[in-house]
Amino acid sequence: MDLKCKPGDWVEVHGIIFEVQDRLASLPEETRTVPFEMWIKGFALDECEKGQLCSIKTVTGRIIQGELTEVNPGYTQSFGPAVAELQRIGSELREQLWGVKEN
Amino acid sequence: MGGEGKLTKDISYGSVLGRKNDIMNKALGIDYAAFEISPLAFDYEGMMNNTAYSLEETAAIQKQAGVGNTPLFELKNLTALVRANSPSGKGARIMVKDEAANPAGSFKDRRASISVYHAREKGYPGVIAATSGNYGAAVASQAAMRGLKCIIVQEVFDSKHIGQPEIIEKTRKCEALGAEVIQLTVGPELFYMSLLLLEETGFFNASLYSPLGISGVETLGYELAGQVRERYSQDPAAVIVTHAGGGNVTGTARGLLKAGCIDTKVIGVSVDLMGLHMASDYDFNRKSFTTGHTGFGVPFASWPDRTDVPRSAARPLRYLDRYVTVTQGEVFYVTQALAEVEGLERGPAGNTSLAAALAIASEYDQDEIVVVQETEYTGAGKHPMAQLNFAKNMGVEIRRGDPAENVPGKTIVIPERFSQLQVTDQSLGKLRRSYLRNSLESSKITHVSKEEVDFLAAETRTSREWVVQILKELK
């Protein structure tokens, strides 16, 4: 992963909207005792290193400043390994429907 | 962090919330005050008829945008399984309205299409929606079609920066459709962010709860009535609707009524997440459903006006004939079943109502029809495999067994047999009572007028006598 961005790179920045002392008193304790944070992506306007304040222009044209967290941020969601608890449902139902025992 | 320049206004929490009404008026352009009757009552039908588009106009706007007219599938194999597990002669035909066929993959396109069209007509430069659900993708897609800018505000991460795979997928989808996505950690301050952005950008508030959003769903109820009548020459006995904020129930039911389906029962369904706190940084990643669950379903039924608009157009108690819950494990089971014996691989959250339908259909006769009115798209992250693997990693126990052993946040039980699918009835009486209490507290009135009693009876779908009796008990 690149540690630096140059102007024009697609990046993600992070900021804290509310520190712990500014969070709503009505929140459950585990939420009230952590900051309220935000991440936004856009095109870098500055040359920055990870962790430094970086200005970006978002796709709607807003200019935002935050701490640089990623260069070329991607997506990590996947399917993961087969889930054993789901694996036999199809065979069981086909057996009930059509009487063919598969395994 | 904030926008550079133009921050001349005070952006503290209290200050922004204090400007809420002004921000909302500019961002929606609906004069809600015109429909207020008293601090308690308002003219609901007047609001719906005078601020939204007619059913015909709505259908035309949606057609232009490729939304609606989705297929209705008869689920013959699942119906056969229901019948095999029902008393003789029981087991209604089950249909599903394949809403995943909409451009962004869910019925939410119907809501978004009308709001985005309206925003463009009124000259707004862009639209904003606060949602971690399919609605974000729907708004992003419609905005892309109509050339408007789009910002989606999402609750994505816990304080360890761990995100729900289903919501991460929705971030990806919104960004793929050209939207700017604001990813936030857990907390109701999301509403503050959304107000701040509306004020900064002057964009339209594509609220899920405006009359535009709700009237967009009316075509869904209207269409399915037409499809069932054309093919089977009868009305559906019941339409099963996933219930969260109330818009799906309200819009669908209004559409059914406009089609003249006066005897069709409207049954709301939520995934049971009782015991989990919706603003908890800990509970956030220990639930496998991010919408369509009791964390929204119960509070939004008992008090609809908790939304981002002064008066929510989604008022489920006006329309619900019955409200039931199902477990997370049952929904994952039927999602697998729908894929493997009906050939329809769809997202789990959209199958909440299907899970209920497979239990409820056995209460109806074989010559009756039960309609599941939605499906949603699926993909990496938004899939039983992804969501169950994530739950396992978060320490939730996954096993097969009796779904009655389900414990939200701790155990997901995948049924061992089809016959274990069941629904748990939730008391509408209790919700109605709770609505009356909230209504009194919110309006701060001590004497309820005749006109207000009529309003409360319509809101709760009860009688004047029932309202008067409960009001006495609440005093």
Coordinates of C-alpha atoms in Angstrom, one line a residue:
Chain A
M1 CA 0.0 0.0 0.0
D2 CA 1.2 3.5 -0.9
L3 CA 2.1 5.6 2.2
K4 CA 2.0 8.8 0.3
C5 CA -0.4 10.6 -1.9
K6 CA 0.1 13.2 -4.5
P7 CA -2.5 15.7 -5.8
G8 CA -5.1 13.9 -8.0
D9 CA -4.8 10.5 -6.2
W10 CA -8.0 8.9 -5.0
V11 CA -7.7 8.7 -1.2
E12 CA -9.7 8.4 2.0
V13 CA -9.5 10.8 4.9
H14 CA -10.6 10.5 8.5
G15 CA -11.8 12.9 11.1
I16 CA -13.4 13.1 14.5
I17 CA -16.7 14.9 14.5
F18 CA -17.3 14.7 18.2
E19 CA -14.8 13.9 20.9
V20 CA -15.9 11.9 23.9
Q21 CA -16.8 14.9 26.0
D22 CA -19.1 16.3 23.2
R23 CA -21.1 13.1 22.7
L24 CA -24.8 12.9 23.7
A25 CA -25.4 12.2 27.3
S26 CA -28.3 9.9 26.5
L27 CA -26.1 7.3 24.6
P28 CA -25.3 3.9 26.1
E29 CA -22.0 4.0 27.9
E30 CA -20.0 2.0 25.3
T31 CA -21.0 4.5 22.6
R32 CA -20.7 7.6 24.8
T33 CA -17.1 6.8 25.8
V34 CA -15.8 6.6 22.2
P35 CA -15.5 9.5 19.7
F36 CA -17.9 10.0 16.8
E37 CA -15.8 9.5 13.6
M38 CA -16.1 9.9 9.9
W39 CA -14.4 8.7 6.7
I40 CA -14.8 10.2 3.3
K41 CA -13.1 9.5 -0.1
G42 CA -12.1 12.0 -2.8
F43 CA -9.2 13.2 -4.9
A44 CA -6.3 14.5 -3.0
L45 CA -5.4 18.2 -3.4
D46 CA -2.1 18.0 -1.4
E47 CA 1.0 15.8 -1.3
C48 CA 0.6 14.0 2.0
E49 CA 1.8 11.1 4.0
K50 CA -0.5 8.7 5.9
G51 CA -1.6 10.3 9.1
Q52 CA -1.1 13.9 7.9
L53 CA -3.9 16.4 7.3
C54 CA -4.8 16.2 3.7
S55 CA -7.4 18.3 1.7
I56 CA -9.5 16.4 -0.8
K57 CA -12.2 17.2 -3.3
T58 CA -15.1 14.8 -3.1
V59 CA -17.1 13.6 -6.1
T60 CA -19.8 16.2 -5.4
G61 CA -17.1 18.9 -5.4
R62 CA -16.9 19.6 -1.7
I63 CA -13.5 20.4 -0.2
I64 CA -12.8 18.5 3.0
Q65 CA -9.7 18.2 5.2
G66 CA -8.9 15.1 7.2
E67 CA -6.2 12.8 8.3
L68 CA -5.0 10.7 5.3
T69 CA -5.9 7.0 6.0
E70 CA -5.7 5.3 2.6
V71 CA -4.5 5.8 -1.0
N72 CA -6.6 4.0 -3.6
P73 CA -9.0 2.7 -0.9
G74 CA -10.7 -0.5 -1.9
Y75 CA -13.4 -2.8 -0.5
T76 CA -12.8 -5.9 1.6
Q77 CA -16.2 -7.4 1.9
S78 CA -16.3 -11.0 0.5
F79 CA -18.2 -14.2 1.0
G80 CA -15.7 -16.0 3.1
P81 CA -15.4 -19.8 3.6
A82 CA -18.4 -22.1 3.1
V83 CA -20.8 -22.0 6.1
A84 CA -21.4 -25.6 7.3
E85 CA -24.7 -24.7 8.8
L86 CA -26.1 -23.6 5.4
Q87 CA -24.5 -26.3 3.3
R88 CA -27.0 -29.1 3.6
I89 CA -30.3 -27.1 3.4
G90 CA -30.7 -27.5 -0.3
S91 CA -30.2 -31.3 -0.3
E92 CA -32.6 -31.7 2.6
L93 CA -35.3 -29.7 0.9
R94 CA -34.8 -31.5 -2.5
E95 CA -35.1 -34.8 -0.6
Q96 CA -38.4 -33.7 1.0
L97 CA -39.7 -32.5 -2.4
W98 CA -38.6 -35.2 -4.7
G99 CA -37.5 -38.0 -2.4
V100 CA -34.0 -38.3 -3.8
K101 CA -31.4 -38.7 -1.0
E102 CA -28.2 -36.9 -2.1
N103 CA -25.9 -37.5 0.8
Chain B
M1 CA -12.8 18.0 10.0
G2 CA -15.1 20.1 8.0
G3 CA -15.5 22.0 4.8
E4 CA -13.0 24.8 4.3
G5 CA -14.3 28.3 4.1
K6 CA -18.0 29.2 4.3
L7 CA -18.4 27.9 7.8
T8 CA -19.7 31.2 9.1
K9 CA -22.5 29.5 11.1
D10 CA -22.2 27.9 14.5
I11 CA -21.9 24.2 13.8
S12 CA -22.1 22.9 17.4
Y13 CA -24.6 20.1 17.9
G14 CA -27.1 22.2 19.8
S15 CA -26.9 25.1 17.3
V16 CA -27.4 22.9 14.2
L17 CA -30.3 21.0 15.8
G18 CA -31.8 24.4 16.8
R19 CA -31.9 25.3 13.1
K20 CA -33.5 21.9 12.2
N21 CA -36.9 23.3 11.1
D22 CA -35.4 25.9 8.9
I23 CA -32.9 23.5 7.3
M24 CA -35.7 21.0 6.7
N25 CA -38.1 23.5 5.1
K26 CA -35.5 24.6 2.6
A27 CA -34.3 21.0 1.9
L28 CA -37.8 19.6 1.3
G29 CA -40.0 22.5 0.3
I30 CA -43.1 21.0 2.0
D31 CA -45.2 23.3 4.1
Y32 CA -46.1 20.8 6.9
A33 CA -47.7 23.5 9.0
A34 CA -50.5 23.8 6.4
F35 CA -51.8 20.3 7.5
E36 CA -51.6 20.7 11.2
I37 CA -55.0 20.7 12.9
S38 CA -53.8 20.9 16.5
P39 CA -50.7 20.2 18.5
L40 CA -51.8 16.5 18.3
A41 CA -53.6 16.0 15.1
F42 CA -52.9 16.7 11.4
D43 CA -54.6 16.0 8.1
Y44 CA -52.7 12.9 6.9
E45 CA -54.7 12.4 3.7
G46 CA -54.6 16.1 2.9
M47 CA -50.8 15.9 3.2
M48 CA -50.5 12.9 1.0
N49 CA -52.9 14.2 -1.6
N50 CA -51.5 17.7 -1.8
T51 CA -47.7 17.2 -1.6
A52 CA -47.1 14.0 -3.6
Y53 CA -47.9 12.9 -7.1
S54 CA -51.0 11.0 -8.1
L55 CA -50.7 7.2 -8.6
E56 CA -50.7 7.6 -12.4
E57 CA -48.0 10.4 -12.3
T58 CA -45.9 8.3 -9.9
A59 CA -46.1 5.2 -12.2
A60 CA -45.2 7.4 -15.2
I61 CA -42.2 8.9 -13.4
Q62 CA -41.0 5.4 -12.4
K63 CA -41.5 4.0 -15.9
Q64 CA -39.2 6.8 -17.3
A65 CA -36.5 5.7 -14.8
G66 CA -36.9 2.0 -15.4
V67 CA -38.4 1.4 -12.0
G68 CA -41.3 -0.9 -11.2
N69 CA -43.2 -3.5 -13.3
T70 CA -41.2 -6.2 -11.7
P71 CA -42.0 -9.8 -12.2
L72 CA -44.3 -11.8 -9.9
F73 CA -43.0 -15.4 -9.5
E74 CA -45.1 -18.2 -8.2
L75 CA -42.9 -20.2 -5.7
K76 CA -44.2 -23.7 -6.6
N77 CA -41.6 -25.7 -4.8
L78 CA -41.7 -23.7 -1.6
T79 CA -45.5 -23.9 -1.8
A80 CA -45.2 -27.7 -2.1
L81 CA -43.0 -27.8 1.0
V82 CA -45.5 -25.7 2.9
R83 CA -48.3 -28.0 1.9
A84 CA -46.3 -31.1 2.9
N85 CA -46.0 -29.6 6.4
S86 CA -49.6 -28.3 6.7
P87 CA -53.0 -29.8 7.7
S88 CA -54.9 -31.2 4.8
G89 CA -56.3 -28.6 2.4
K90 CA -54.0 -25.9 3.8
G91 CA -51.1 -24.1 2.2
A92 CA -51.8 -21.1 0.1
R93 CA -50.0 -20.5 -3.2
I94 CA -47.0 -18.3 -2.5
M95 CA -46.0 -15.5 -4.9
V96 CA -43.0 -13.2 -4.7
K97 CA -42.7 -9.8 -6.3
D98 CA -39.1 -9.7 -7.6
E99 CA -38.2 -6.2 -6.6
A100 CA -34.5 -7.0 -7.0
A101 CA -35.2 -6.4 -10.7
N102 CA -35.3 -2.7 -10.1
P103 CA -32.3 -0.7 -11.4
A104 CA -30.4 -0.5 -8.0
G105 CA -31.8 -3.9 -6.8
S106 CA -34.6 -3.3 -4.4
F107 CA -38.1 -1.8 -3.9
K108 CA -36.4 1.3 -2.5
D109 CA -35.9 2.5 -6.1
R110 CA -39.6 3.3 -6.1
R111 CA -39.2 5.7 -3.2
A112 CA -36.0 7.2 -4.6
S113 CA -37.4 7.7 -8.1
I114 CA -40.1 10.1 -6.9
S115 CA -37.9 12.1 -4.5
V116 CA -35.1 12.5 -7.1
Y117 CA -37.5 13.5 -9.9
H118 CA -39.0 16.1 -7.6
A119 CA -35.6 17.4 -6.6
R120 CA -34.7 17.9 -10.2
E121 CA -38.1 19.5 -11.1
K122 CA -37.6 22.0 -8.2
G123 CA -34.1 22.9 -9.3
Y124 CA -32.1 21.4 -6.4
P125 CA -28.4 20.7 -7.4
G126 CA -28.3 17.4 -5.6
V127 CA -29.9 15.0 -3.1
I128 CA -28.9 13.8 0.3
A129 CA -30.2 10.7 2.1
A130 CA -29.2 9.3 5.5
T131 CA -29.4 5.5 5.2
S132 CA -27.3 2.4 5.7
G133 CA -29.8 0.4 3.7
N134 CA -30.7 -0.2 0.1
Y135 CA -32.2 3.2 -0.1
G136 CA -28.8 4.8 -0.5
A137 CA -28.1 2.8 -3.7
A138 CA -31.6 3.6 -4.9
V139 CA -31.0 7.4 -4.4
A140 CA -27.5 7.2 -5.9
S141 CA -28.8 5.3 -9.0
Q142 CA -31.8 7.7 -9.6
A143 CA -29.5 10.7 -9.1
A144 CA -27.1 9.4 -11.6
M145 CA -29.9 8.9 -14.1
R146 CA -31.2 12.4 -13.7
G147 CA -27.8 14.1 -13.5
L148 CA -28.0 15.3 -9.9
K149 CA -25.2 15.1 -7.3
C150 CA -25.7 12.7 -4.5
I151 CA -24.5 12.4 -0.9
I152 CA -25.3 9.3 1.2
V153 CA -24.7 9.4 5.0
Q154 CA -24.2 5.9 6.4
E155 CA -23.6 4.4 9.9
V156 CA -20.9 1.8 9.0
F157 CA -18.3 1.2 11.7
D158 CA -18.0 0.4 15.4
S159 CA -15.3 2.3 17.4
K160 CA -12.7 -0.4 16.3
H161 CA -13.4 0.5 12.6
I162 CA -15.0 -2.8 12.0
G163 CA -17.8 -2.6 9.5
Q164 CA -20.9 -4.7 8.9
P165 CA -20.2 -6.5 5.6
E166 CA -23.7 -5.7 4.4
I167 CA -23.2 -2.0 5.0
I168 CA -19.7 -2.0 3.5
E169 CA -21.3 -3.5 0.3
K170 CA -23.8 -0.7 0.3
T171 CA -21.0 1.9 0.6
R172 CA -19.4 0.2 -2.4
K173 CA -22.6 0.2 -4.4
C174 CA -23.4 3.9 -3.7
E175 CA -19.8 4.9 -4.7
A176 CA -20.1 2.7 -7.8
L177 CA -23.2 4.7 -8.7
G178 CA -21.3 8.0 -8.4
A179 CA -22.3 9.1 -4.9
E180 CA -20.2 10.7 -2.2
V181 CA -20.5 8.5 0.9
I182 CA -20.0 9.8 4.4
Q183 CA -19.1 6.8 6.6
L184 CA -19.7 7.2 10.3
T185 CA -19.4 5.3 13.5
V186 CA -22.4 4.3 15.6
G187 CA -24.6 7.0 17.0
P188 CA -27.7 9.1 16.4
E189 CA -25.3 12.1 15.7
L190 CA -25.7 10.8 12.1
F191 CA -28.8 13.1 12.0
Y192 CA -26.7 16.1 12.9
M193 CA -24.3 15.3 10.0
S194 CA -27.1 15.0 7.6
L195 CA -28.6 18.4 8.7
L196 CA -25.1 20.0 8.5
L197 CA -24.7 18.7 4.9
L198 CA -28.2 19.8 3.8
E199 CA -27.3 23.3 5.1
E200 CA -23.9 23.4 3.5
T201 CA -24.9 22.1 0.1
G202 CA -28.5 23.3 -0.4
F203 CA -29.3 19.8 -1.7
F204 CA -32.7 18.2 -1.5
N205 CA -33.5 16.0 1.5
A206 CA -34.5 12.7 -0.1
S207 CA -36.1 11.6 3.1
L208 CA -37.4 8.1 3.3
Y209 CA -40.4 9.5 5.2
S210 CA -41.7 12.3 3.0
P211 CA -45.0 11.9 1.1
L212 CA -42.9 11.6 -2.1
G213 CA -41.0 8.6 -0.7
I214 CA -44.1 6.8 0.6
S215 CA -46.3 7.4 -2.4
G216 CA -43.5 5.9 -4.5
V217 CA -44.3 2.5 -2.9
E218 CA -48.0 2.7 -3.7
T219 CA -47.3 1.4 -7.2
L220 CA -45.9 -1.8 -5.6
G221 CA -49.2 -2.7 -3.9
Y222 CA -51.2 -1.5 -7.0
E223 CA -49.0 -3.6 -9.4
L224 CA -49.1 -6.8 -7.5
A225 CA -52.9 -6.6 -7.1
G226 CA -53.1 -6.3 -10.9
Q227 CA -50.7 -9.1 -11.6
V228 CA -52.5 -11.5 -9.2
R229 CA -55.9 -10.6 -10.6
E230 CA -54.8 -10.9 -14.2
R231 CA -53.2 -14.3 -13.7
Y232 CA -55.5 -15.9 -11.1
S233 CA -58.7 -13.9 -11.2
Q234 CA -58.8 -13.3 -7.5
D235 CA -57.3 -11.0 -4.9
P236 CA -54.4 -11.9 -2.6
A237 CA -55.7 -13.2 0.8
A238 CA -52.6 -11.7 2.4
V239 CA -49.6 -9.5 1.5
I240 CA -46.6 -10.0 3.7
V241 CA -44.4 -6.9 4.1
T242 CA -41.1 -6.5 5.8
H243 CA -41.5 -3.7 8.4
A244 CA -38.9 -1.3 9.6
G245 CA -39.6 2.4 9.4
G246 CA -43.1 1.8 8.2
G247 CA -42.8 3.1 4.6
N248 CA -43.0 -0.3 3.0
V249 CA -46.1 -1.3 4.9
T250 CA -47.8 2.1 4.4
G251 CA -47.1 2.5 0.7
T252 CA -47.9 -1.1 -0.2
A253 CA -51.2 -1.0 1.8
R254 CA -52.2 2.3 0.2
G255 CA -51.5 0.8 -3.2
L256 CA -53.6 -2.3 -2.4
L257 CA -56.5 -0.1 -1.3
K258 CA -56.2 2.1 -4.4
A259 CA -56.5 -1.2 -6.4
G260 CA -59.6 -2.0 -4.4
C261 CA -58.2 -5.0 -2.5
I262 CA -60.2 -4.2 0.6
D263 CA -60.2 -7.7 2.0
T264 CA -56.5 -8.4 1.6
K265 CA -54.7 -8.6 4.9
V266 CA -51.5 -6.6 5.3
I267 CA -49.1 -8.5 7.5
G268 CA -45.9 -6.7 8.7
V269 CA -42.8 -8.7 9.6
S270 CA -39.6 -7.8 11.4
V271 CA -36.5 -9.8 12.3
D272 CA -36.5 -10.2 16.1
L273 CA -33.6 -8.2 17.5
M274 CA -35.2 -7.5 20.8
G275 CA -32.8 -6.8 23.6
L276 CA -30.2 -5.2 21.3
H277 CA -29.7 -1.4 21.7
M278 CA -29.6 0.4 18.3
A279 CA -27.2 3.1 19.5
S280 CA -24.8 0.6 21.1
D281 CA -21.3 0.5 19.8
Y282 CA -21.0 -3.1 21.1
D283 CA -24.4 -4.5 19.8
F284 CA -23.9 -2.8 16.4
N285 CA -21.8 -5.6 15.0
R286 CA -23.6 -8.4 16.8
K287 CA -26.7 -8.2 14.7
S288 CA -26.8 -9.7 11.2
F289 CA -29.6 -7.5 9.9
T290 CA -29.2 -3.8 9.5
T291 CA -32.8 -3.1 8.7
G292 CA -36.2 -4.8 8.7
H293 CA -35.8 -5.6 12.3
T294 CA -37.6 -4.8 15.6
G295 CA -35.1 -2.1 16.5
F296 CA -36.9 0.0 13.9
G297 CA -40.2 -1.8 13.5
V298 CA -41.4 -1.4 17.1
P299 CA -40.4 2.3 17.7
F300 CA -41.5 3.5 14.3
A301 CA -44.9 1.9 14.7
S302 CA -45.5 3.3 18.1
W303 CA -44.2 6.7 17.2
P304 CA -43.8 7.5 13.5
D305 CA -42.8 11.1 14.0
R306 CA -39.3 10.3 15.2
T307 CA -37.9 10.7 11.6
D308 CA -36.1 13.5 9.8
V309 CA -39.3 15.2 8.7
P310 CA -41.9 17.0 10.9
R311 CA -44.7 14.5 10.0
S312 CA -43.8 11.1 8.7
A313 CA -45.9 9.9 5.8
A314 CA -45.2 6.3 6.9
R315 CA -47.8 5.5 9.5
P316 CA -47.9 1.7 9.7
L317 CA -50.6 1.4 12.5
R318 CA -53.1 2.9 10.0
Y319 CA -52.7 -0.2 7.8
L320 CA -51.4 -3.2 9.7
D321 CA -53.8 -6.1 10.2
R322 CA -51.1 -8.2 11.9
Y323 CA -47.5 -7.8 13.0
V324 CA -45.2 -10.8 13.5
T325 CA -41.5 -11.5 14.0
V326 CA -39.1 -14.1 12.7
T327 CA -35.6 -15.0 13.8
Q328 CA -32.3 -14.2 11.9
G329 CA -31.6 -17.9 11.5
E330 CA -35.0 -18.5 9.8
V331 CA -34.3 -15.7 7.3
F332 CA -30.9 -17.2 6.4
Y333 CA -32.5 -20.6 6.1
V334 CA -35.2 -19.4 3.7
T335 CA -32.7 -17.4 1.7
Q336 CA -30.8 -20.6 1.1
A337 CA -34.1 -22.4 0.3
L338 CA -35.2 -19.7 -2.2
A339 CA -31.8 -20.1 -4.0
E340 CA -31.7 -23.9 -4.0
V341 CA -35.3 -24.9 -4.8
E342 CA -36.6 -21.9 -6.6
G343 CA -33.5 -20.8 -8.4
L344 CA -33.6 -17.2 -7.1
E345 CA -30.5 -16.1 -5.3
R346 CA -31.5 -12.9 -3.4
G347 CA -30.3 -10.9 -0.4
P348 CA -31.2 -12.1 3.1
A349 CA -32.8 -8.8 4.4
G350 CA -35.3 -8.8 1.6
N351 CA -36.3 -12.3 2.4
T352 CA -37.6 -11.4 5.9
S353 CA -41.2 -11.4 4.7
L354 CA -40.6 -14.7 2.8
A355 CA -39.6 -16.4 6.0
A356 CA -42.9 -15.3 7.6
A357 CA -44.9 -16.2 4.5
L358 CA -43.6 -19.8 4.6
A359 CA -45.1 -20.1 8.1
I360 CA -48.3 -18.1 7.5
A361 CA -49.2 -19.7 4.2
S362 CA -50.1 -22.9 6.1
E363 CA -52.9 -21.0 7.9
Y364 CA -54.6 -20.3 4.5
D365 CA -56.5 -22.6 2.2
Q366 CA -54.8 -24.1 -0.9
D367 CA -56.9 -22.0 -3.3
E368 CA -55.9 -18.7 -1.6
I369 CA -52.9 -16.6 -2.5
V370 CA -50.2 -15.1 -0.3
V371 CA -47.9 -12.5 -1.7
V372 CA -44.4 -11.7 -0.5
Q373 CA -43.9 -8.2 -1.9
E374 CA -40.2 -7.8 -2.2
T375 CA -36.7 -9.3 -2.9
E376 CA -33.4 -7.5 -2.9
Y377 CA -30.1 -7.9 -4.7
T378 CA -27.3 -10.0 -3.2
G379 CA -23.5 -10.0 -3.6
A380 CA -20.3 -10.0 -1.6
G381 CA -21.0 -8.8 1.9
K382 CA -24.7 -8.9 1.5
H383 CA -25.1 -12.6 1.5
P384 CA -25.8 -15.4 4.1
M385 CA -22.2 -16.7 3.9
A386 CA -20.7 -13.2 4.4
Q387 CA -23.0 -12.3 7.2
L388 CA -22.8 -15.6 9.1
N389 CA -18.9 -15.6 8.8
F390 CA -18.9 -12.1 10.1
A391 CA -21.2 -13.0 13.0
K392 CA -18.9 -16.0 13.9
N393 CA -15.9 -13.7 13.9
M394 CA -17.8 -11.3 16.3
G395 CA -18.4 -14.2 18.7
V396 CA -22.0 -15.0 17.8
E397 CA -22.7 -18.7 18.1
I398 CA -24.1 -20.2 14.8
R399 CA -25.7 -23.6 14.9
R400 CA -28.6 -25.7 13.6
G401 CA -31.4 -26.4 15.9
D402 CA -34.8 -25.1 17.0
P403 CA -35.2 -21.4 15.9
A404 CA -37.0 -20.8 19.2
E405 CA -33.6 -21.0 20.8
N406 CA -32.4 -17.9 19.0
V407 CA -30.9 -15.1 21.2
P408 CA -30.3 -11.8 19.4
G409 CA -26.7 -10.9 19.6
K410 CA -25.6 -14.2 21.0
T411 CA -27.0 -17.2 19.0
I412 CA -28.3 -17.6 15.5
V413 CA -30.1 -20.9 15.1
I414 CA -30.6 -22.1 11.6
P415 CA -33.6 -24.4 11.5
E416 CA -33.0 -28.1 11.1
R417 CA -36.3 -28.7 9.4
F418 CA -38.7 -26.8 7.2
S419 CA -41.5 -27.5 9.6
Q420 CA -39.7 -25.5 12.3
L421 CA -40.4 -22.2 10.5
Q422 CA -42.8 -20.1 12.5
V423 CA -43.8 -16.6 13.3
T424 CA -44.3 -14.9 16.6
D425 CA -47.3 -12.6 16.8
Q426 CA -46.6 -9.2 18.3
S427 CA -49.5 -7.4 20.0
L428 CA -50.9 -4.5 17.8
G429 CA -53.0 -3.5 20.8
K430 CA -49.8 -2.9 22.8
L431 CA -48.3 -0.8 20.0
R432 CA -51.5 1.2 19.6
R433 CA -51.5 1.9 23.3
S434 CA -47.9 3.0 23.2
Y435 CA -48.7 5.2 20.2
L436 CA -51.4 7.0 22.2
R437 CA -49.1 7.5 25.1
N438 CA -46.3 8.9 22.8
S439 CA -48.9 11.1 21.1
L440 CA -50.0 12.7 24.4
E441 CA -46.5 13.1 25.7
S442 CA -45.3 14.7 22.5
S443 CA -48.2 17.1 22.1
K444 CA -48.3 17.9 25.8
I445 CA -52.0 18.4 25.7
T446 CA -54.2 17.6 28.7
H447 CA -57.7 17.6 27.0
V448 CA -58.3 15.6 23.9
S449 CA -61.0 17.1 21.6
K450 CA -63.5 15.2 19.6
E451 CA -61.6 15.9 16.4
E452 CA -58.4 14.6 18.0
V453 CA -60.1 11.4 19.1
D454 CA -61.2 10.8 15.5
F455 CA -57.6 11.4 14.4
L456 CA -56.2 9.0 17.0
A457 CA -58.8 6.3 16.0
A458 CA -57.6 6.7 12.4
E459 CA -54.0 6.6 13.4
T460 CA -54.4 3.4 15.3
R461 CA -57.1 1.9 13.1
T462 CA -59.4 1.5 16.0
S463 CA -62.7 3.1 17.1
R464 CA -63.5 6.3 19.0
E465 CA -64.7 4.1 21.9
W466 CA -61.4 2.3 22.1
V467 CA -59.4 5.5 22.0
V468 CA -61.5 7.1 24.7
Q469 CA -61.2 4.0 26.9
I470 CA -57.4 3.9 26.6
L471 CA -57.0 7.6 27.1
K472 CA -58.8 7.2 30.4
E473 CA -56.5 4.4 31.4
L474 CA -53.4 6.4 30.5
K475 CA -54.4 9.4 32.7

